[in-house]
Coordinates of C-alpha atoms and ligand atoms in Angstrom, one line a residue:
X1 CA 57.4 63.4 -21.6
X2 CA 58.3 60.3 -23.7
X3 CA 57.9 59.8 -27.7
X4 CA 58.7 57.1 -30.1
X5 CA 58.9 58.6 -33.4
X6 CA 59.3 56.1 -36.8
X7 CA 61.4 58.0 -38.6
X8 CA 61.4 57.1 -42.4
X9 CA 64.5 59.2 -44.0
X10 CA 63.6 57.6 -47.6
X11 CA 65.5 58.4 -51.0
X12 CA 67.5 61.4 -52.1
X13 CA 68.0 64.3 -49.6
X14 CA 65.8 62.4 -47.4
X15 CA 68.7 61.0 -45.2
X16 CA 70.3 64.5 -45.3
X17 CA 67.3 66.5 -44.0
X18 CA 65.8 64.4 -41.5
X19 CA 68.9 63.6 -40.1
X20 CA 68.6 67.4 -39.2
X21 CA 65.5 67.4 -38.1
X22 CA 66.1 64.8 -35.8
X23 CA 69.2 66.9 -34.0
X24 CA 66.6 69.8 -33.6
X25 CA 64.3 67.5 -31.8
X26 CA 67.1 66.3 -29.4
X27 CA 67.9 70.0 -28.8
X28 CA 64.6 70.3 -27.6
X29 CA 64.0 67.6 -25.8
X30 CA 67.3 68.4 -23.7
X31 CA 66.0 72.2 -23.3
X32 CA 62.3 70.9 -22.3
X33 CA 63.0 67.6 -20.4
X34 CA 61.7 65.4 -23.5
X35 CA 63.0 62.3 -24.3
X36 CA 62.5 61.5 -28.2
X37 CA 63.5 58.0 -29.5
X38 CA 63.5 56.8 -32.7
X39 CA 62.5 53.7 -34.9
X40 CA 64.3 53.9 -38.7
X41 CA 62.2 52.4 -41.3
X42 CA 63.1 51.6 -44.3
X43 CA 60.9 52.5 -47.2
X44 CA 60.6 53.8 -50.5
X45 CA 63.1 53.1 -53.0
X46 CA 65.4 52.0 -50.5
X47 CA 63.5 49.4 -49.6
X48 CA 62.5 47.9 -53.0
X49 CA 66.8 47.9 -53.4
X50 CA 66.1 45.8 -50.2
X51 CA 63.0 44.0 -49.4
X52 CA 62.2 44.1 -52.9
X53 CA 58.7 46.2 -52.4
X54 CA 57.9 49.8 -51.5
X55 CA 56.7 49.2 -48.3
X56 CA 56.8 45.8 -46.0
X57 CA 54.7 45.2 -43.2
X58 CA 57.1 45.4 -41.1
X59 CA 57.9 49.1 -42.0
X60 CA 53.9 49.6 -41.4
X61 CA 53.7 48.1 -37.9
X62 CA 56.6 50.2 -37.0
X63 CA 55.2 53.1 -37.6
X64 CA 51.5 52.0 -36.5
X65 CA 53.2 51.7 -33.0
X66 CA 55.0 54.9 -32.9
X67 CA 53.4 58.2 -31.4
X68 CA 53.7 60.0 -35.0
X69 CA 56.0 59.4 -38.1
X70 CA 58.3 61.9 -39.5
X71 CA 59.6 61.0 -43.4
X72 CA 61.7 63.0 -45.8
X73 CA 61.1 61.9 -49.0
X74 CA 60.7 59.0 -51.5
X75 CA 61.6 58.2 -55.2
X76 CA 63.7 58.9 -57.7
X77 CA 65.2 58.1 -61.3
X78 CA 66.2 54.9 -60.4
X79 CA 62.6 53.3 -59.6
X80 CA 60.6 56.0 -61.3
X81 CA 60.4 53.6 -64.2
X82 CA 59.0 50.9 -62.1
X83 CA 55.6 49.3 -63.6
X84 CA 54.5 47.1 -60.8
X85 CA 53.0 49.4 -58.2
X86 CA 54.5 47.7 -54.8
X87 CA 57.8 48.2 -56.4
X88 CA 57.3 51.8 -57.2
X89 CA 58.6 54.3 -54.6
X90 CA 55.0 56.4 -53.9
X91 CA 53.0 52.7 -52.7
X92 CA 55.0 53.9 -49.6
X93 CA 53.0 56.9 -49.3
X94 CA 50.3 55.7 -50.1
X95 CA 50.1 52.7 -48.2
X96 CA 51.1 54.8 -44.8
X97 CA 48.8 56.9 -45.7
X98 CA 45.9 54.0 -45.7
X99 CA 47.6 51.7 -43.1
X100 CA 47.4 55.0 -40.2
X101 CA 43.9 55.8 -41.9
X102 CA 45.4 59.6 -42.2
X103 CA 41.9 61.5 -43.3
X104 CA 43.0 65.2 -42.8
X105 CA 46.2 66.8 -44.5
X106 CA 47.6 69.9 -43.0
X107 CA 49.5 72.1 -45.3
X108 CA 50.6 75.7 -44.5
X109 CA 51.4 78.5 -46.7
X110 CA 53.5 81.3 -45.1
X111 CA 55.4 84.1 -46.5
X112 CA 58.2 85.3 -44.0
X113 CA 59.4 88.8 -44.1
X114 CA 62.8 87.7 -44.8
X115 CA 61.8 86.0 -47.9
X116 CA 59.4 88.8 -49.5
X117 CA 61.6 88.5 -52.6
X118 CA 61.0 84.9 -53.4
X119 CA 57.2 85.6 -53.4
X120 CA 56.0 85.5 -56.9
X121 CA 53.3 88.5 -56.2
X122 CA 53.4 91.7 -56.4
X123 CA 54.6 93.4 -53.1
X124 CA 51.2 95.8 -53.0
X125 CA 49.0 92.5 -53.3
X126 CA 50.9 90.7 -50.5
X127 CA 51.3 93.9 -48.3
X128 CA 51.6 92.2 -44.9
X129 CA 52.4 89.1 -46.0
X130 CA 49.9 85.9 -45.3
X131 CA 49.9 83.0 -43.0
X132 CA 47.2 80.5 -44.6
X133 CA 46.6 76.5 -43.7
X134 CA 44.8 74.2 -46.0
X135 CA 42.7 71.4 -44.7
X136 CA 42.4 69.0 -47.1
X137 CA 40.3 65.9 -46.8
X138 CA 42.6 62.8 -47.9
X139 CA 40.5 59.7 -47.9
X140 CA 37.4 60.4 -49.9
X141 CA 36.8 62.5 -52.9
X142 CA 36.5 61.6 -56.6
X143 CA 40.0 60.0 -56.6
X144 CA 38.3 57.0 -54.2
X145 CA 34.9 57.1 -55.5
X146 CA 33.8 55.0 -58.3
X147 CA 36.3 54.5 -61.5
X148 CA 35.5 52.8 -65.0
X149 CA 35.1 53.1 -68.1
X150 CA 32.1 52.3 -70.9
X151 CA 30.6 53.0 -74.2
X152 CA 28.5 55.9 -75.3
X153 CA 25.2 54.7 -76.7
X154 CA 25.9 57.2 -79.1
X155 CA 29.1 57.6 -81.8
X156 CA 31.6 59.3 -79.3
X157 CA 33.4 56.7 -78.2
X158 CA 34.5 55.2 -74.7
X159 CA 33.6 57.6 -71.7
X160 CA 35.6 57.3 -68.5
X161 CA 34.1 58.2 -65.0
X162 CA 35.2 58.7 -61.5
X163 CA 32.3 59.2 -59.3
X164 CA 32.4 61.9 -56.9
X165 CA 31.3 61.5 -53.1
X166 CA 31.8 62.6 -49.8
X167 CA 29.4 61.4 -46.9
X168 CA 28.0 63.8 -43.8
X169 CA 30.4 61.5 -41.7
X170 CA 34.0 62.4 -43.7
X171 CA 32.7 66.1 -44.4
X172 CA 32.1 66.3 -40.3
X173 CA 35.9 65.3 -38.7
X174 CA 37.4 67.5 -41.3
X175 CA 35.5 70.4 -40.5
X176 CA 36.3 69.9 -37.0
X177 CA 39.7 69.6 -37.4
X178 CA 39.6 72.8 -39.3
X179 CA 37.8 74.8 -36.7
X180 CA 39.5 73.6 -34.0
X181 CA 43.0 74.6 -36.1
X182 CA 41.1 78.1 -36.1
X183 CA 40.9 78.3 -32.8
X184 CA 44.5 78.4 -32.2
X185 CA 44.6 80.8 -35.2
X186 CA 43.1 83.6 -36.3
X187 CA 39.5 82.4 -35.8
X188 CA 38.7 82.4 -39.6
X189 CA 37.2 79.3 -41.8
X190 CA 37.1 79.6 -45.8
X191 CA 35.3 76.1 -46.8
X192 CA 35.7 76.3 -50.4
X193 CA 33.4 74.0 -52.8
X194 CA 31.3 73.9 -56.1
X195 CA 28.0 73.6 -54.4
X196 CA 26.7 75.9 -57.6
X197 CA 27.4 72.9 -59.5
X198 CA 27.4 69.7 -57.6
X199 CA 25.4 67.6 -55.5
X200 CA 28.8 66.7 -53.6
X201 CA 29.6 70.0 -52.4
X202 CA 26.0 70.8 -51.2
X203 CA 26.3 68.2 -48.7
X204 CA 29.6 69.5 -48.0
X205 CA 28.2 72.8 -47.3
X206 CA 25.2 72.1 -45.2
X207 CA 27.9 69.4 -43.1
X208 CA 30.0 72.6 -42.8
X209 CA 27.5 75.2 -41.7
X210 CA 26.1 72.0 -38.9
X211 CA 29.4 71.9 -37.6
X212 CA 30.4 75.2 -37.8
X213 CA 27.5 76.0 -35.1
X214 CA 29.6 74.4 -32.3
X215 CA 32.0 77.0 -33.2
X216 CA 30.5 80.4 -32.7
X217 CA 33.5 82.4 -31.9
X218 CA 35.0 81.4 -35.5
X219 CA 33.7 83.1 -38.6
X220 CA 33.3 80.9 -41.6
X221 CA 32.9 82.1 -45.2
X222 CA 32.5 79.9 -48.3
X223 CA 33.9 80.2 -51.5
X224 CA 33.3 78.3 -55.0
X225 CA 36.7 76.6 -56.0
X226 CA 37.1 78.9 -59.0
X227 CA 37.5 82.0 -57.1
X228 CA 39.7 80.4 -54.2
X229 CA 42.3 79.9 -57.0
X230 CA 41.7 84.0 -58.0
X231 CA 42.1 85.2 -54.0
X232 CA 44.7 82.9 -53.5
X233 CA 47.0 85.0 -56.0
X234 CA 44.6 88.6 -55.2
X235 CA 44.7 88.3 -51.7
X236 CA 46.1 86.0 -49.8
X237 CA 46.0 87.5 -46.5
X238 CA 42.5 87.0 -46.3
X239 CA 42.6 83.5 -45.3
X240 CA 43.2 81.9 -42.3
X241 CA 42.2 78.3 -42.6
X242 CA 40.9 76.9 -45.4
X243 CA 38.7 73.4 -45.6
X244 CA 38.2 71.7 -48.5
X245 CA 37.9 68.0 -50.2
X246 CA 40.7 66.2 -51.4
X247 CA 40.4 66.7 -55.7
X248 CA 40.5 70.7 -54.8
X249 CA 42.6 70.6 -51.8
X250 CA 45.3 68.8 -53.7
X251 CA 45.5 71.8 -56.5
X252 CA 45.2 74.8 -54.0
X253 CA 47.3 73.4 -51.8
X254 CA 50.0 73.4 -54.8
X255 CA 48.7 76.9 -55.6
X256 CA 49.2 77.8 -52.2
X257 CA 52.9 76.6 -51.8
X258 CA 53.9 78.3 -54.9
X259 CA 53.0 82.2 -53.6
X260 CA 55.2 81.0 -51.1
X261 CA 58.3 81.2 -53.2
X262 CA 59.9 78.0 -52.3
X263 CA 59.5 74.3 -51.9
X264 CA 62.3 74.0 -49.6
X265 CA 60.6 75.9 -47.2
X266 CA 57.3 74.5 -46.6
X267 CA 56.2 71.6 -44.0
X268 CA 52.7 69.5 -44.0
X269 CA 51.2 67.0 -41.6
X270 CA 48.8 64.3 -42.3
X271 CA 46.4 63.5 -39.2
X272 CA 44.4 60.6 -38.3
X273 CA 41.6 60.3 -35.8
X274 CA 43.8 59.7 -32.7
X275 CA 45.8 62.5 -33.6
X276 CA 48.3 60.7 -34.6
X277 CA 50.5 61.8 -37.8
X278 CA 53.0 61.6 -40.6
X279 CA 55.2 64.6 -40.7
X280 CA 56.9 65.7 -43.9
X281 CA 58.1 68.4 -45.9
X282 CA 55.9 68.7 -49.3
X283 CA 58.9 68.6 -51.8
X284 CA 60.8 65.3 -53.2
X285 CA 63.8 63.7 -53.0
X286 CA 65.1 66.6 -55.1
X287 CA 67.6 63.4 -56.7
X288 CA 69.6 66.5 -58.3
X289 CA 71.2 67.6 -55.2
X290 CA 70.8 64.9 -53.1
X291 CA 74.5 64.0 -51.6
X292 CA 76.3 67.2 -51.9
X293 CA 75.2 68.7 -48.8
X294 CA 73.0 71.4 -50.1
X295 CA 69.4 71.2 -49.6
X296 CA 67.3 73.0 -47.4
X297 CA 66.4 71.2 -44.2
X298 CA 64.0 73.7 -43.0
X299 CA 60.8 72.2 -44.7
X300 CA 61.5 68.8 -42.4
X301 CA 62.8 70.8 -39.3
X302 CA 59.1 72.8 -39.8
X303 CA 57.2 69.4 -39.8
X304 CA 58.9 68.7 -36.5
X305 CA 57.4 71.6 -35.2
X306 CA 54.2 70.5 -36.5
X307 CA 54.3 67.3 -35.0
X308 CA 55.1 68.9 -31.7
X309 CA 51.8 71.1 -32.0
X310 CA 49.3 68.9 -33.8
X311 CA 50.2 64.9 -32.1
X312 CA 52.4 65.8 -29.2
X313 CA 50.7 68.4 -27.6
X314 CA 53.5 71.0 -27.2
X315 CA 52.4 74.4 -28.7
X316 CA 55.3 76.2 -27.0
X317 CA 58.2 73.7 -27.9
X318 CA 56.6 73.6 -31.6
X319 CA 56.6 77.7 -30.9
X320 CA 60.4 77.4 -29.9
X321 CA 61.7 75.6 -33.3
X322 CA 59.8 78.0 -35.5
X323 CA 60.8 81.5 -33.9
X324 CA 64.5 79.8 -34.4
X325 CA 63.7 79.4 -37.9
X326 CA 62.7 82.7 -38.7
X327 CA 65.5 84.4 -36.6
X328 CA 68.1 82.6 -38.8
X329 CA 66.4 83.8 -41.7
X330 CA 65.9 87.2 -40.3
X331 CA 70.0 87.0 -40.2
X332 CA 70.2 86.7 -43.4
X333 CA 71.4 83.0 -43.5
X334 CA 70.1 81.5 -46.7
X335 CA 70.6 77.8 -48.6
X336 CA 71.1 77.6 -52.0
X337 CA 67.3 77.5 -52.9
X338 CA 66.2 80.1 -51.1
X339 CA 68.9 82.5 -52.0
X340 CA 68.6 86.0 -53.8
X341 CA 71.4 86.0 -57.0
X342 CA 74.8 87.0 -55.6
X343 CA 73.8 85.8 -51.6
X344 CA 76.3 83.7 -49.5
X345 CA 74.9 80.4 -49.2
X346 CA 75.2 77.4 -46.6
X347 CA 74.8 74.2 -46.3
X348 CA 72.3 71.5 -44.8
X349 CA 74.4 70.7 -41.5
X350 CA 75.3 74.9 -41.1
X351 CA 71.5 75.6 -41.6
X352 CA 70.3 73.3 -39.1
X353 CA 73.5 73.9 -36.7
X354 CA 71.8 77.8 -36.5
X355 CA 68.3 76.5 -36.2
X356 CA 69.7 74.6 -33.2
X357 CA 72.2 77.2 -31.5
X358 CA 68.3 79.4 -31.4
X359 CA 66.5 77.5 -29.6
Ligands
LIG1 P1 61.4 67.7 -56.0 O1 60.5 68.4 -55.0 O2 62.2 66.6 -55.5 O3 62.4 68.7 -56.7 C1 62.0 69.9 -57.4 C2 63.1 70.9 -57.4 O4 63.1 71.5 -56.1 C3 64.5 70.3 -57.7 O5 65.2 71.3 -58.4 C4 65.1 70.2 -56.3 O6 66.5 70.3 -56.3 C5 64.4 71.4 -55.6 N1 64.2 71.0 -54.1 C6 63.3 70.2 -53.6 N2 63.5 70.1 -52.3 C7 64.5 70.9 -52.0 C8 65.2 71.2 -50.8 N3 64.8 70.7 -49.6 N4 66.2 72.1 -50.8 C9 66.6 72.6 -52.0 N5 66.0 72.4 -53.1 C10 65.0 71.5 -53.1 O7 60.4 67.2 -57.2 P2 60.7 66.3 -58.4 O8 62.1 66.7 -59.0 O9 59.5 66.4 -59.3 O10 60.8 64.8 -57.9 C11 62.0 64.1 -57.6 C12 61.6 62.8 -57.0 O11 60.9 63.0 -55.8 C13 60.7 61.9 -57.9 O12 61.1 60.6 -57.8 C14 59.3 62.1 -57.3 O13 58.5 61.0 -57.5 C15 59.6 62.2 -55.8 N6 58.7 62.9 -55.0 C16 58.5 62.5 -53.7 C17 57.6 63.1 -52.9 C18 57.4 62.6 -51.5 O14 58.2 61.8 -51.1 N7 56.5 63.1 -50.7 C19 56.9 64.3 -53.3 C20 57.2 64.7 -54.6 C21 58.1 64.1 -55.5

């Protein structure tokens, strides 16, 4: 089969890591009879050096007419000043984000055996480890409702607002995407809310449980917000997929990637409704190692494996580049970041070289 990626390598370690990423892809697509090509698009800091702005359209249509996008990383101290928002580096994200009309972000949290040290829990709470994926809506949420600001009728002062909302509509394709995710999982749903509280999350919850009856073979469970952020660090290995909106999502999804241990080591997906995607690991352009050859590539190389699976429809290819990963780790190879005190360390190139020669 044939796939046009857009491939936005960004600021920082982004050129270093994608550039990995992208060999791993060509490894499979000579081992599975793929052909990968790729559009570079410049965006991010890079491109306001450039174009002057963030993000052109041109950079957008690009990646509109691809089959996914993959991107390493944007910003960095050289723009982070920036006041005007098309010339700051994020107004990339965002505006990808808006301009694909990606509504469900994919983020998973796994502990691998070979990494048990980095995990900040207790070894008797982890026990077997965890494998956990957060579904977090992206598009609605307090952070698009309503915002302002007014005066109290009373002596305290100006009160700001954000108004919280999510319709039957956006609650519906995210549960979906969730349960379907399951499916290919361990069969397990958390949706976690504040339906004690608010009117939001009671729609959220009754969209859920409507949905969740064209899924019979997965069990769901719902959990207030509050104690999702206590089992998260009790017990993680009781979740399998979690669904939730985007003001929660975005905090236990950081929660989530910390039990992990490290940054460097964790990929994400954002979806739209064609299935479509932008692929990238969750860290930054880590600007203080960016250049020497150093950083972990296996967050990005992960994200390929995730666009495999999630846009391109190839569970066993995405199966292939994972199994690699954890072999390599399983040998003991280890990049700076990941690294007990005292371990060898390689590089970026020698990380992905071994990812490659395991395929
Ligand atoms: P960061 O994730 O870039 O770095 C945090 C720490 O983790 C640094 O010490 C860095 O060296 C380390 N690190 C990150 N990725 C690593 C990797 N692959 N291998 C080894 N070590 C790694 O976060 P930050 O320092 O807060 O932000 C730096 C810049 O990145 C800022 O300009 C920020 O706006 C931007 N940023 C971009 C994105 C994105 O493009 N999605 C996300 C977060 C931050």
């Amino acid at each position: 089969m044939e796939f046009r990626i857009a491939v936005v390598k960004g600021d920082g370690v982004g050129p270093e890591i994608v550039s990995e990423a992208m060999l791993v892809l060509d490894k499979i697509g000579a081992k599975y009879g793929h052909t990968f090509s790729y559009d570079e698009v410049i965006a991010g800091g890079c491109s306001i050096d450039i174009n002057g702005v963030a993000l052109t359209q041109q950079a957008i249509d690009t990646c509109k007419a691809a089959d996914s996008v993959l991107l390493g990383a944007v910003g960095g101290p050289k723009w982070d000043h920036n006041t005007d928002a098309a010339k700051r580096p994020e107004r990339a994200l965002l505006g990808l984000r808006s301009a694909l009309g990606l509504f469900a972000n994919l983020r998973p949290a796994m502990m691998y055996k070979a990494l048990a040290d980095a995990c900040p829990i207790k070894r008797e709470i982890i026990g077997d480890g965890f494998d956990i994926v957060i579904c977090r809506e992206l598009t609605g949420d307090v952070y698009f409702g309503e915002h302002g600001r007014r005066e109290s009728t009373n002596d305290w002062g100006t009160i700001g607002y954000d108004d919280m909302n999510y319709s039957e509509y956006e609650v519906e394709r995210i549960a979906r995407r969730a349960f379907e995710m399951a499916r290919v999982r361990s069969k397990k749903v958390t949706s976690v809310d504040k339906a004690n509280v608010l009117e939001t999350s009671r729609v959220w919850r009754e969209t859920v449980a409507r949905v969740a009856e064209e899924y019979p073979d997965i069990e769901l469970n719902y959990m207030y917000v509050d104690n999702a952020a206590m089992q998260l660090v009790r017990n993680p290995g009781q979740f399998d997929v979690i669904v939730t909106g985007n003001l929660f999502g975005d905090i236990l999804s950081d929660e989530a990637s910390m039990i992990t241990g490290s940054i460097g080591m964790l990929p994400s997906a954002s979806l739209n409704e064609s299935g479509r995607g932008m692929y990238e690991p969750i860290h930054g352009s880590a600007p203080d190692i960016a250049g020497k050859g150093i950083a972990n590539p296996i967050a990005t190389i992960l994200s390929c494996a995730m666009m495999l699976r999630y846009s391109f429809g190839l569970p066993t290819e995405a199966d292939a580049i994972e199994r690699a990963v954890e072999k390599v780790l399983d040998e003991g190879y280890r990049t700076l970041d990941i690294a007990a005190k005292g371990e060898k360390t390689i590089g970026t190139h020698e990380m992905g070289e071994l990812i490659r020669a395991n395929i």
